[in-house]
Amino acid sequence: QIAKNGKKMPPAAIAFYKQTDYSLEDLVSKDPAVDILEEFSKKISEFKPSLIAVSSMTTNYYQSLEMIQKIRPKCKVIFGGVHPTLMPESVINEDVIDYVCVGEADEALVELCEYLDKNKDTSNIRNLYLKVKKGRKVIIIKNKLRPFVNLDTLPPPDLSIFDHRYFFRPFLGKIYKGIYMSTARGCPRGCAYCVNNRLRNIYKECGRRYIRFQSPKIIARNITYIKKKYGINWYKFSDDTFLLRPLADLLKLKKLLKPLHIMFGCSVDPVTVTEEKVKAAKEMGCVSMSMGIETGNEKIRKYVLGRNISNNQIFEAVRIMRKYNIKISTFNMIGLPGETKENIFETIKLNKKLNIPDANVYVMYPFPGTKIYEDFHISRKKFKNIPAMEEAYLFNLSNVKNEELLYFLRTFNLYLVLPEKYWQKIEKARKSPKLYTVLIQIAQEIINKNLD
């Protein structure tokens, strides 16, 4: 794995592979102060891997590729994850990449290790794209996908490969030991800014079980094991929509998790939030829910983003979550196609009316495979020039100037915390660092008062 230093929590999904017969090493720097390229190169020299597996999204793909290109390891290299799945042809054509895993790698990666270990022909392993030399020519082999893996067959994650300092994270003024954990795969929505539709089409040949849930029994088994062995007491379920599960499933899970006395956070869709489901989640240990509202303008949300959700549905979802004392955070986007400065203020005002003190806001990133990417004909060259999520404003999709987008990124939560009587001062603070510092201090006092 290649990742930037300072990640919030280790991804438990990688740790499933530790339960195989093969040696596994997390190639992330264990010291945030160390240069990651230097540390990565050192790790390769010490560990001497037979295979380097890189999981990447679009936002870190070119950074990961550049590191491999600079080091030029002598072993085989496989890239997997969302970006290689969506653009396998362009990825496999990179000279430093030997294999691309399309789709889920749970079984394909283990099978590849087995074949390499026994010097067997790897050209027929399902889910893999690979290069094979035939004379002077190099042929790209594109294998079919295998059936979906049964999530209940996956072993509990072995977290021993991670530096345990990365497990600690703050929550409401306290420090907890936590990890990300997946209990389901797939999402029924087809949002214009998400790759879900494209993934569903890629997976068509695998059958109808695109949306799958781990059984309550296996989830409880894994958490019991992790808590006992590693002392993990805080979990972030990384499922797209945790409350998509049937109510009967959630009630079974509640019975199994309640005695474990854990805390967890999850992501939800407003349309899946019901009184019964939130009550069950709360009783099994849920303390926070994140919900994507994306924009305060209903027409943009429906016709540009492809999410037919009304503001009233969002208000009702928040009402239910707040009734059960769930901490609520929202996901919001600015820089949307056709968006104006007034539309951004609609998003701010919606969060304000919802009384959301903790809003996540990003500039829209047109990921490959999304409808917005296709509609705006984003070139691959442009992606190489804009590799970071923080630079998404350079795509210039909205009617708002780049400096304005950066300003709203910096001040979005100030607008939410401070009373409206301060809003004109927030605007003036753009040219006055001293005033900005004063406003930050006032906002901090309000936050501390609310925490008390």
GROMACS .gro file of C-alpha atoms in nm:
model
  452
    1GLN     CA    1   0.000   0.000   0.000
    2ILE     CA    2   0.113   0.353  -0.073
    3ALA     CA    3  -0.055   0.639   0.111
    4LYS     CA    4   0.015   0.986   0.237
    5ASN     CA    5   0.140   1.018   0.593
    6GLY     CA    6  -0.103   1.121   0.862
    7LYS     CA    7  -0.396   0.909   0.754
    8LYS     CA    8  -0.671   0.905   1.014
    9MET     CA    9  -0.701   0.532   1.072
   10PRO     CA   10  -0.549   0.223   0.908
   11PRO     CA   11  -0.776   0.054   0.649
   12ALA     CA   12  -0.870  -0.283   0.797
   13ALA     CA   13  -0.948  -0.424   0.451
   14ILE     CA   14  -0.576  -0.459   0.374
   15ALA     CA   15  -0.528  -0.658   0.694
   16PHE     CA   16  -0.749  -0.942   0.565
   17TYR     CA   17  -0.456  -1.052   0.347
   18LYS     CA   18  -0.235  -1.099   0.655
   19GLN     CA   19  -0.436  -1.412   0.736
   20THR     CA   20  -0.293  -1.589   0.431
   21ASP     CA   21   0.025  -1.795   0.418
   22TYR     CA   22   0.224  -1.509   0.268
   23SER     CA   23   0.436  -1.244   0.438
   24LEU     CA   24   0.277  -0.902   0.425
   25GLU     CA   25   0.430  -0.566   0.505
   26ASP     CA   26   0.254  -0.229   0.521
   27LEU     CA   27   0.479   0.000   0.319
   28VAL     CA   28   0.352   0.319   0.478
   29SER     CA   29   0.606   0.520   0.676
   30LYS     CA   30   0.577   0.455   1.048
   31ASP     CA   31   0.709   0.800   1.127
   32PRO     CA   32   0.513   1.099   0.994
   33ALA     CA   33   0.836   1.305   0.989
   34VAL     CA   34   1.010   1.069   0.745
   35ASP     CA   35   1.008   1.133   0.370
   36ILE     CA   36   0.768   0.874   0.232
   37LEU     CA   37   0.958   0.808  -0.093
   38GLU     CA   38   1.283   0.749   0.095
   39GLU     CA   39   1.108   0.528   0.352
   40PHE     CA   40   0.925   0.334   0.081
   41SER     CA   41   1.250   0.265  -0.105
   42LYS     CA   42   1.416   0.157   0.218
   43LYS     CA   43   1.130  -0.079   0.301
   44ILE     CA   44   1.155  -0.246  -0.038
   45SER     CA   45   1.529  -0.300   0.008
   46GLU     CA   46   1.477  -0.452   0.354
   47PHE     CA   47   1.164  -0.658   0.292
   48LYS     CA   48   1.261  -0.769  -0.062
   49PRO     CA   49   0.903  -0.834  -0.176
   50SER     CA   50   0.809  -1.067  -0.458
   51LEU     CA   51   0.507  -0.851  -0.530
   52ILE     CA   52   0.415  -0.489  -0.455
   53ALA     CA   53   0.038  -0.431  -0.441
   54VAL     CA   54  -0.081  -0.073  -0.476
   55SER     CA   55  -0.442   0.019  -0.401
   56SER     CA   56  -0.529   0.357  -0.547
   57MET     CA   57  -0.807   0.601  -0.616
   58THR     CA   58  -0.782   0.869  -0.882
   59THR     CA   59  -0.663   1.128  -0.630
   60ASN     CA   60  -0.353   0.927  -0.535
   61TYR     CA   61  -0.298   0.718  -0.848
   62TYR     CA   62  -0.044   0.945  -1.017
   63GLN     CA   63   0.144   0.998  -0.692
   64SER     CA   64   0.162   0.621  -0.643
   65LEU     CA   65   0.267   0.562  -1.003
   66GLU     CA   66   0.538   0.827  -0.979
   67MET     CA   67   0.686   0.658  -0.672
   68ILE     CA   68   0.700   0.322  -0.847
   69GLN     CA   69   0.857   0.486  -1.154
   70LYS     CA   70   1.127   0.653  -0.945
   71ILE     CA   71   1.217   0.338  -0.751
   72ARG     CA   72   1.183   0.089  -1.037
   73PRO     CA   73   1.151  -0.219  -0.810
   74LYS     CA   74   1.284  -0.549  -0.943
   75CYS     CA   75   0.975  -0.741  -0.830
   76LYS     CA   76   0.630  -0.764  -0.988
   77VAL     CA   77   0.387  -0.474  -0.936
   78ILE     CA   78   0.008  -0.490  -0.930
   79PHE     CA   79  -0.228  -0.193  -0.913
   80GLY     CA   80  -0.585  -0.227  -0.792
   81GLY     CA   81  -0.862  -0.017  -0.643
   82VAL     CA   82  -1.124   0.210  -0.792
   83HIS     CA   83  -0.910   0.399  -1.045
   84PRO     CA   84  -0.744   0.091  -1.203
   85THR     CA   85  -1.085  -0.078  -1.213
   86LEU     CA   86  -1.234   0.212  -1.408
   87MET     CA   87  -0.933   0.271  -1.635
   88PRO     CA   88  -0.754  -0.067  -1.659
   89GLU     CA   89  -0.625  -0.020  -2.015
   90SER     CA   90  -0.437   0.301  -1.939
   91VAL     CA   91  -0.297   0.161  -1.613
   92ILE     CA   92  -0.170  -0.170  -1.755
   93ASN     CA   93   0.008   0.019  -2.034
   94GLU     CA   94   0.244   0.181  -1.783
   95ASP     CA   95   0.580   0.007  -1.823
   96VAL     CA   96   0.637  -0.034  -1.446
   97ILE     CA   97   0.304  -0.213  -1.389
   98ASP     CA   98   0.279  -0.587  -1.449
   99TYR     CA   99  -0.078  -0.654  -1.338
  100VAL     CA  100  -0.402  -0.465  -1.288
  101CYS     CA  101  -0.677  -0.603  -1.069
  102VAL     CA  102  -1.020  -0.509  -1.199
  103GLY     CA  103  -1.287  -0.522  -0.931
  104GLU     CA  104  -1.254  -0.697  -0.598
  105ALA     CA  105  -0.912  -0.836  -0.512
  106ASP     CA  106  -0.995  -1.053  -0.210
  107GLU     CA  107  -0.941  -1.380  -0.396
  108ALA     CA  108  -0.753  -1.263  -0.706
  109LEU     CA  109  -0.458  -1.118  -0.512
  110VAL     CA  110  -0.418  -1.430  -0.299
  111GLU     CA  111  -0.437  -1.649  -0.610
  112LEU     CA  112  -0.171  -1.436  -0.780
  113CYS     CA  113   0.060  -1.480  -0.480
  114GLU     CA  114   0.008  -1.855  -0.490
  115TYR     CA  115   0.084  -1.873  -0.862
  116LEU     CA  116   0.396  -1.657  -0.835
  117ASP     CA  117   0.516  -1.863  -0.540
  118LYS     CA  118   0.485  -2.184  -0.742
  119ASN     CA  119   0.609  -2.027  -1.070
  120LYS     CA  120   0.277  -2.106  -1.233
  121ASP     CA  121   0.133  -1.930  -1.537
  122THR     CA  122  -0.065  -1.628  -1.417
  123SER     CA  123  -0.225  -1.544  -1.751
  124ASN     CA  124  -0.565  -1.699  -1.672
  125ILE     CA  125  -0.630  -1.553  -1.324
  126ARG     CA  126  -0.971  -1.395  -1.321
  127ASN     CA  127  -0.999  -1.020  -1.251
  128LEU     CA  128  -0.644  -0.960  -1.375
  129TYR     CA  129  -0.514  -0.765  -1.673
  130LEU     CA  130  -0.153  -0.848  -1.750
  131LYS     CA  131   0.120  -0.814  -2.009
  132VAL     CA  132   0.263  -1.119  -2.181
  133LYS     CA  133   0.556  -1.119  -2.424
  134LYS     CA  134   0.508  -1.313  -2.747
  135GLY     CA  135   0.819  -1.278  -2.954
  136ARG     CA  136   0.888  -0.909  -2.989
  137LYS     CA  137   0.529  -0.815  -2.917
  138VAL     CA  138   0.369  -0.744  -2.580
  139ILE     CA  139   0.010  -0.863  -2.558
  140ILE     CA  140  -0.241  -0.740  -2.302
  141ILE     CA  141  -0.450  -1.022  -2.158
  142LYS     CA  142  -0.787  -0.917  -2.014
  143ASN     CA  143  -0.936  -1.187  -1.796
  144LYS     CA  144  -1.302  -1.202  -1.701
  145LEU     CA  145  -1.423  -1.120  -1.353
  146ARG     CA  146  -1.491  -1.395  -1.102
  147PRO     CA  147  -1.822  -1.427  -0.913
  148PHE     CA  148  -1.869  -1.194  -0.619
  149VAL     CA  149  -1.697  -1.305  -0.302
  150ASN     CA  150  -1.919  -1.408  -0.010
  151LEU     CA  151  -1.828  -1.149   0.254
  152ASP     CA  152  -1.885  -1.401   0.531
  153THR     CA  153  -1.593  -1.610   0.405
  154LEU     CA  154  -1.340  -1.332   0.469
  155PRO     CA  155  -1.128  -1.384   0.783
  156PRO     CA  156  -1.100  -1.129   1.066
  157PRO     CA  157  -0.838  -0.863   0.986
  158ASP     CA  158  -0.487  -0.907   1.126
  159LEU     CA  159  -0.387  -0.557   1.235
  160SER     CA  160  -0.035  -0.649   1.343
  161ILE     CA  161   0.113  -0.502   1.023
  162PHE     CA  162   0.014  -0.147   1.124
  163ASP     CA  163   0.185   0.097   1.355
  164HIS     CA  164  -0.066   0.117   1.638
  165ARG     CA  165  -0.006   0.490   1.679
  166TYR     CA  166  -0.229   0.530   1.374
  167PHE     CA  167  -0.522   0.371   1.561
  168PHE     CA  168  -0.574   0.666   1.795
  169ARG     CA  169  -0.823   0.934   1.696
  170PRO     CA  170  -1.015   1.214   1.870
  171PHE     CA  171  -1.391   1.219   1.912
  172LEU     CA  172  -1.577   1.487   2.107
  173GLY     CA  173  -1.277   1.585   2.314
  174LYS     CA  174  -1.157   1.234   2.396
  175ILE     CA  175  -0.907   0.997   2.237
  176TYR     CA  176  -1.016   0.652   2.121
  177LYS     CA  177  -0.847   0.358   1.954
  178GLY     CA  178  -1.024   0.301   1.624
  179ILE     CA  179  -1.019   0.153   1.275
  180TYR     CA  180  -1.215   0.168   0.953
  181MET     CA  181  -1.420  -0.145   0.894
  182SER     CA  182  -1.637  -0.257   0.604
  183THR     CA  183  -1.951  -0.466   0.661
  184ALA     CA  184  -2.116  -0.428   0.319
  185ARG     CA  185  -2.040  -0.352  -0.045
  186GLY     CA  186  -2.234  -0.173  -0.313
  187CYS     CA  187  -2.475   0.119  -0.333
  188PRO     CA  188  -2.815   0.132  -0.509
  189ARG     CA  189  -2.783   0.498  -0.608
  190GLY     CA  190  -2.661   0.633  -0.942
  191CYS     CA  191  -2.535   0.982  -0.856
  192ALA     CA  192  -2.378   1.179  -1.142
  193TYR     CA  193  -2.062   1.252  -0.939
  194CYS     CA  194  -2.007   0.893  -0.821
  195VAL     CA  195  -1.859   0.594  -1.004
  196ASN     CA  196  -2.126   0.358  -0.873
  197ASN     CA  197  -2.313   0.327  -1.204
  198ARG     CA  198  -1.995   0.244  -1.391
  199LEU     CA  199  -1.891  -0.013  -1.128
  200ARG     CA  200  -2.232  -0.177  -1.147
  201ASN     CA  201  -2.194  -0.211  -1.524
  202ILE     CA  202  -1.843  -0.356  -1.489
  203TYR     CA  203  -1.972  -0.611  -1.239
  204LYS     CA  204  -2.272  -0.719  -1.450
  205GLU     CA  205  -2.107  -1.045  -1.549
  206CYS     CA  206  -2.059  -1.135  -1.182
  207GLY     CA  207  -2.430  -1.180  -1.115
  208ARG     CA  208  -2.699  -0.980  -0.940
  209ARG     CA  209  -2.548  -0.963  -0.592
  210TYR     CA  210  -2.376  -0.628  -0.642
  211ILE     CA  211  -2.511  -0.506  -0.306
  212ARG     CA  212  -2.401  -0.746  -0.034
  213PHE     CA  213  -2.404  -0.746   0.345
  214GLN     CA  214  -2.186  -0.931   0.589
  215SER     CA  215  -2.407  -1.127   0.825
  216PRO     CA  216  -2.459  -0.995   1.181
  217LYS     CA  217  -2.292  -1.308   1.317
  218ILE     CA  218  -1.968  -1.249   1.123
  219ILE     CA  219  -1.960  -0.877   1.203
  220ALA     CA  220  -1.992  -0.957   1.574
  221ARG     CA  221  -1.722  -1.225   1.544
  222ASN     CA  222  -1.479  -0.983   1.382
  223ILE     CA  223  -1.541  -0.703   1.630
  224THR     CA  224  -1.512  -0.939   1.926
  225TYR     CA  225  -1.177  -1.061   1.792
  226ILE     CA  226  -1.044  -0.711   1.715
  227LYS     CA  227  -1.153  -0.564   2.046
  228LYS     CA  228  -1.002  -0.848   2.249
  229LYS     CA  229  -0.675  -0.871   2.056
  230TYR     CA  230  -0.604  -0.503   1.986
  231GLY     CA  231  -0.819  -0.310   2.232
  232ILE     CA  232  -1.008  -0.131   1.952
  233ASN     CA  233  -1.318   0.039   2.093
  234TRP     CA  234  -1.409   0.285   1.812
  235TYR     CA  235  -1.515   0.175   1.464
  236LYS     CA  236  -1.590   0.369   1.149
  237PHE     CA  237  -1.807   0.153   0.926
  238SER     CA  238  -1.705   0.251   0.573
  239ASP     CA  239  -2.016   0.107   0.406
  240ASP     CA  240  -2.171   0.347   0.154
  241THR     CA  241  -2.504   0.342   0.338
  242PHE     CA  242  -2.504   0.158   0.671
  243LEU     CA  243  -2.883   0.181   0.720
  244LEU     CA  244  -2.949   0.021   0.380
  245ARG     CA  245  -2.958  -0.311   0.566
  246PRO     CA  246  -3.304  -0.458   0.631
  247LEU     CA  247  -3.442  -0.369   0.974
  248ALA     CA  248  -3.446  -0.736   1.075
  249ASP     CA  249  -3.073  -0.754   1.006
  250LEU     CA  250  -3.005  -0.443   1.216
  251LEU     CA  251  -3.207  -0.582   1.506
  252LYS     CA  252  -3.003  -0.904   1.499
  253LEU     CA  253  -2.684  -0.700   1.488
  254LYS     CA  254  -2.804  -0.493   1.785
  255LYS     CA  255  -2.844  -0.804   1.999
  256LEU     CA  256  -2.492  -0.918   1.915
  257LEU     CA  257  -2.309  -0.584   1.942
  258LYS     CA  258  -2.482  -0.428   2.242
  259PRO     CA  259  -2.301  -0.653   2.496
  260LEU     CA  260  -1.964  -0.554   2.341
  261HIS     CA  261  -2.004  -0.187   2.445
  262ILE     CA  262  -1.840  -0.042   2.134
  263MET     CA  263  -1.876   0.300   1.972
  264PHE     CA  264  -1.906   0.348   1.599
  265GLY     CA  265  -1.976   0.600   1.327
  266CYS     CA  266  -2.127   0.537   0.985
  267SER     CA  267  -2.252   0.701   0.666
  268VAL     CA  268  -2.623   0.715   0.586
  269ASP     CA  269  -2.854   0.820   0.306
  270PRO     CA  270  -3.149   1.040   0.412
  271VAL     CA  271  -3.398   0.801   0.248
  272THR     CA  272  -3.275   0.508   0.460
  273VAL     CA  273  -3.308   0.695   0.790
  274THR     CA  274  -3.610   0.567   0.982
  275GLU     CA  275  -3.705   0.580   1.348
  276GLU     CA  276  -3.665   0.204   1.392
  277LYS     CA  277  -3.329   0.178   1.215
  278VAL     CA  278  -3.168   0.472   1.395
  279LYS     CA  279  -3.295   0.342   1.729
  280ALA     CA  280  -3.140   0.002   1.659
  281ALA     CA  281  -2.811   0.161   1.550
  282LYS     CA  282  -2.799   0.375   1.864
  283GLU     CA  283  -2.858   0.079   2.092
  284MET     CA  284  -2.577  -0.120   1.929
  285GLY     CA  285  -2.327   0.164   1.983
  286CYS     CA  286  -2.370   0.422   1.706
  287VAL     CA  287  -2.258   0.770   1.818
  288SER     CA  288  -2.221   0.955   1.487
  289MET     CA  289  -2.370   0.953   1.138
  290SER     CA  290  -2.245   1.131   0.826
  291MET     CA  291  -2.492   1.223   0.555
  292GLY     CA  292  -2.437   1.359   0.207
  293ILE     CA  293  -2.657   1.657   0.127
  294GLU     CA  294  -2.408   1.793  -0.131
  295THR     CA  295  -2.595   2.119  -0.204
  296GLY     CA  296  -2.873   2.331  -0.060
  297ASN     CA  297  -3.030   2.381  -0.403
  298GLU     CA  298  -3.283   2.106  -0.474
  299LYS     CA  299  -3.276   2.153  -0.853
  300ILE     CA  300  -2.897   2.122  -0.869
  301ARG     CA  301  -2.912   1.819  -0.639
  302LYS     CA  302  -3.172   1.650  -0.861
  303TYR     CA  303  -3.082   1.750  -1.216
  304VAL     CA  304  -2.704   1.805  -1.197
  305LEU     CA  305  -2.604   1.557  -0.927
  306GLY     CA  306  -2.872   1.294  -0.992
  307ARG     CA  307  -2.996   1.280  -0.631
  308ASN     CA  308  -3.373   1.312  -0.608
  309ILE     CA  309  -3.382   1.401  -0.240
  310SER     CA  310  -3.573   1.699  -0.105
  311ASN     CA  311  -3.460   1.934   0.171
  312ASN     CA  312  -3.764   1.820   0.370
  313GLN     CA  313  -3.637   1.460   0.360
  314ILE     CA  314  -3.301   1.582   0.489
  315PHE     CA  315  -3.467   1.777   0.772
  316GLU     CA  316  -3.667   1.469   0.873
  317ALA     CA  317  -3.357   1.247   0.873
  318VAL     CA  318  -3.172   1.497   1.093
  319ARG     CA  319  -3.471   1.519   1.329
  320ILE     CA  320  -3.469   1.142   1.381
  321MET     CA  321  -3.092   1.121   1.432
  322ARG     CA  322  -3.098   1.410   1.676
  323LYS     CA  323  -3.381   1.246   1.872
  324TYR     CA  324  -3.143   0.960   1.952
  325ASN     CA  325  -2.852   1.192   2.035
  326ILE     CA  326  -2.650   1.096   1.728
  327LYS     CA  327  -2.370   1.337   1.634
  328ILE     CA  328  -2.441   1.451   1.279
  329SER     CA  329  -2.199   1.566   1.012
  330THR     CA  330  -2.273   1.643   0.649
  331PHE     CA  331  -2.090   1.613   0.320
  332ASN     CA  332  -2.118   1.911   0.088
  333MET     CA  333  -1.974   2.004  -0.251
  334ILE     CA  334  -1.906   2.338  -0.412
  335GLY     CA  335  -1.773   2.418  -0.758
  336LEU     CA  336  -2.063   2.223  -0.911
  337PRO     CA  337  -2.144   2.257  -1.283
  338GLY     CA  338  -2.335   2.581  -1.333
  339GLU     CA  339  -2.320   2.670  -0.964
  340THR     CA  340  -2.317   3.036  -0.855
  341LYS     CA  341  -2.202   3.209  -0.539
  342GLU     CA  342  -2.568   3.238  -0.436
  343ASN     CA  343  -2.605   2.859  -0.467
  344ILE     CA  344  -2.310   2.809  -0.231
  345PHE     CA  345  -2.484   3.029   0.024
  346GLU     CA  346  -2.794   2.809  -0.018
  347THR     CA  347  -2.579   2.514   0.092
  348ILE     CA  348  -2.441   2.711   0.386
  349LYS     CA  349  -2.790   2.820   0.492
  350LEU     CA  350  -2.928   2.466   0.470
  351ASN     CA  351  -2.652   2.339   0.701
  352LYS     CA  352  -2.717   2.638   0.926
  353LYS     CA  353  -3.090   2.558   0.950
  354LEU     CA  354  -3.005   2.195   1.022
  355ASN     CA  355  -2.782   2.321   1.305
  356ILE     CA  356  -2.482   2.128   1.171
  357PRO     CA  357  -2.163   2.234   1.352
  358ASP     CA  358  -1.938   1.988   1.166
  359ALA     CA  359  -1.973   2.006   0.789
  360ASN     CA  360  -1.731   1.852   0.541
  361VAL     CA  361  -1.699   2.056   0.224
  362TYR     CA  362  -1.507   1.977  -0.095
  363VAL     CA  363  -1.475   2.117  -0.443
  364MET     CA  364  -1.634   1.872  -0.685
  365TYR     CA  365  -1.382   1.633  -0.839
  366PRO     CA  366  -1.500   1.483  -1.173
  367PHE     CA  367  -1.379   1.127  -1.124
  368PRO     CA  368  -1.330   0.903  -1.431
  369GLY     CA  369  -1.634   0.686  -1.487
  370THR     CA  370  -1.883   0.941  -1.357
  371LYS     CA  371  -2.155   1.106  -1.563
  372ILE     CA  372  -2.007   1.449  -1.493
  373TYR     CA  373  -1.664   1.331  -1.614
  374GLU     CA  374  -1.820   1.210  -1.938
  375ASP     CA  375  -2.046   1.515  -1.983
  376PHE     CA  376  -1.756   1.757  -1.953
  377HIS     CA  377  -1.514   1.546  -2.160
  378ILE     CA  378  -1.235   1.565  -1.902
  379SER     CA  379  -0.908   1.462  -2.065
  380ARG     CA  380  -0.657   1.220  -1.914
  381LYS     CA  381  -0.389   1.485  -1.960
  382LYS     CA  382  -0.584   1.720  -1.735
  383PHE     CA  383  -0.592   1.455  -1.463
  384LYS     CA  384  -0.215   1.426  -1.468
  385ASN     CA  385  -0.194   1.800  -1.416
  386ILE     CA  386  -0.450   1.799  -1.132
  387PRO     CA  387  -0.372   1.492  -0.920
  388ALA     CA  388  -0.474   1.622  -0.578
  389MET     CA  389  -0.824   1.649  -0.433
  390GLU     CA  390  -0.727   1.992  -0.299
  391GLU     CA  391  -0.674   2.121  -0.653
  392ALA     CA  392  -1.013   2.018  -0.795
  393TYR     CA  393  -1.112   2.384  -0.838
  394LEU     CA  394  -0.879   2.395  -1.140
  395PHE     CA  395  -1.135   2.194  -1.338
  396ASN     CA  396  -1.343   2.516  -1.353
  397LEU     CA  397  -1.682   2.344  -1.362
  398SER     CA  398  -1.882   2.619  -1.188
  399ASN     CA  399  -1.953   2.987  -1.244
  400VAL     CA  400  -1.758   3.076  -0.929
  401LYS     CA  401  -1.401   3.200  -0.957
  402ASN     CA  402  -1.125   2.981  -0.818
  403GLU     CA  403  -1.024   3.229  -0.549
  404GLU     CA  404  -1.389   3.239  -0.436
  405LEU     CA  405  -1.403   2.859  -0.412
  406LEU     CA  406  -1.087   2.853  -0.202
  407TYR     CA  407  -1.235   3.125   0.018
  408PHE     CA  408  -1.553   2.920   0.078
  409LEU     CA  409  -1.350   2.609   0.154
  410ARG     CA  410  -1.168   2.803   0.424
  411THR     CA  411  -1.470   2.978   0.574
  412PHE     CA  412  -1.760   2.733   0.522
  413ASN     CA  413  -1.769   2.618   0.884
  414LEU     CA  414  -1.717   2.972   1.012
  415TYR     CA  415  -2.050   3.063   0.851
  416LEU     CA  416  -2.210   2.767   1.027
  417VAL     CA  417  -2.073   2.837   1.374
  418LEU     CA  418  -2.097   3.216   1.383
  419PRO     CA  419  -2.434   3.397   1.405
  420GLU     CA  420  -2.542   3.571   1.084
  421LYS     CA  421  -2.455   3.912   1.232
  422TYR     CA  422  -2.089   3.814   1.177
  423TRP     CA  423  -2.128   3.710   0.813
  424GLN     CA  424  -2.028   4.047   0.667
  425LYS     CA  425  -1.718   4.040   0.885
  426ILE     CA  426  -1.629   3.696   0.748
  427GLU     CA  427  -1.634   3.852   0.401
  428LYS     CA  428  -1.412   4.137   0.517
  429ALA     CA  429  -1.174   3.892   0.689
  430ARG     CA  430  -1.063   3.774   0.348
  431LYS     CA  431  -0.836   4.080   0.331
  432SER     CA  432  -0.765   4.099   0.703
  433PRO     CA  433  -0.574   3.809   0.863
  434LYS     CA  434  -0.612   3.979   1.201
  435LEU     CA  435  -0.992   3.992   1.174
  436TYR     CA  436  -0.995   3.630   1.052
  437THR     CA  437  -0.801   3.525   1.364
  438VAL     CA  438  -1.050   3.709   1.586
  439LEU     CA  439  -1.345   3.535   1.416
  440ILE     CA  440  -1.177   3.196   1.458
  441GLN     CA  441  -1.137   3.266   1.831
  442ILE     CA  442  -1.505   3.364   1.864
  443ALA     CA  443  -1.608   3.048   1.679
  444GLN     CA  444  -1.389   2.835   1.905
  445GLU     CA  445  -1.550   2.987   2.215
  446ILE     CA  446  -1.896   2.903   2.078
  447ILE     CA  447  -1.788   2.545   2.001
  448ASN     CA  448  -1.637   2.496   2.348
  449LYS     CA  449  -1.953   2.634   2.509
  450ASN     CA  450  -2.167   2.387   2.313
  451LEU     CA  451  -1.938   2.097   2.411
  452ASP     CA  452  -1.976   2.191   2.777
   0.00000   0.00000   0.00000
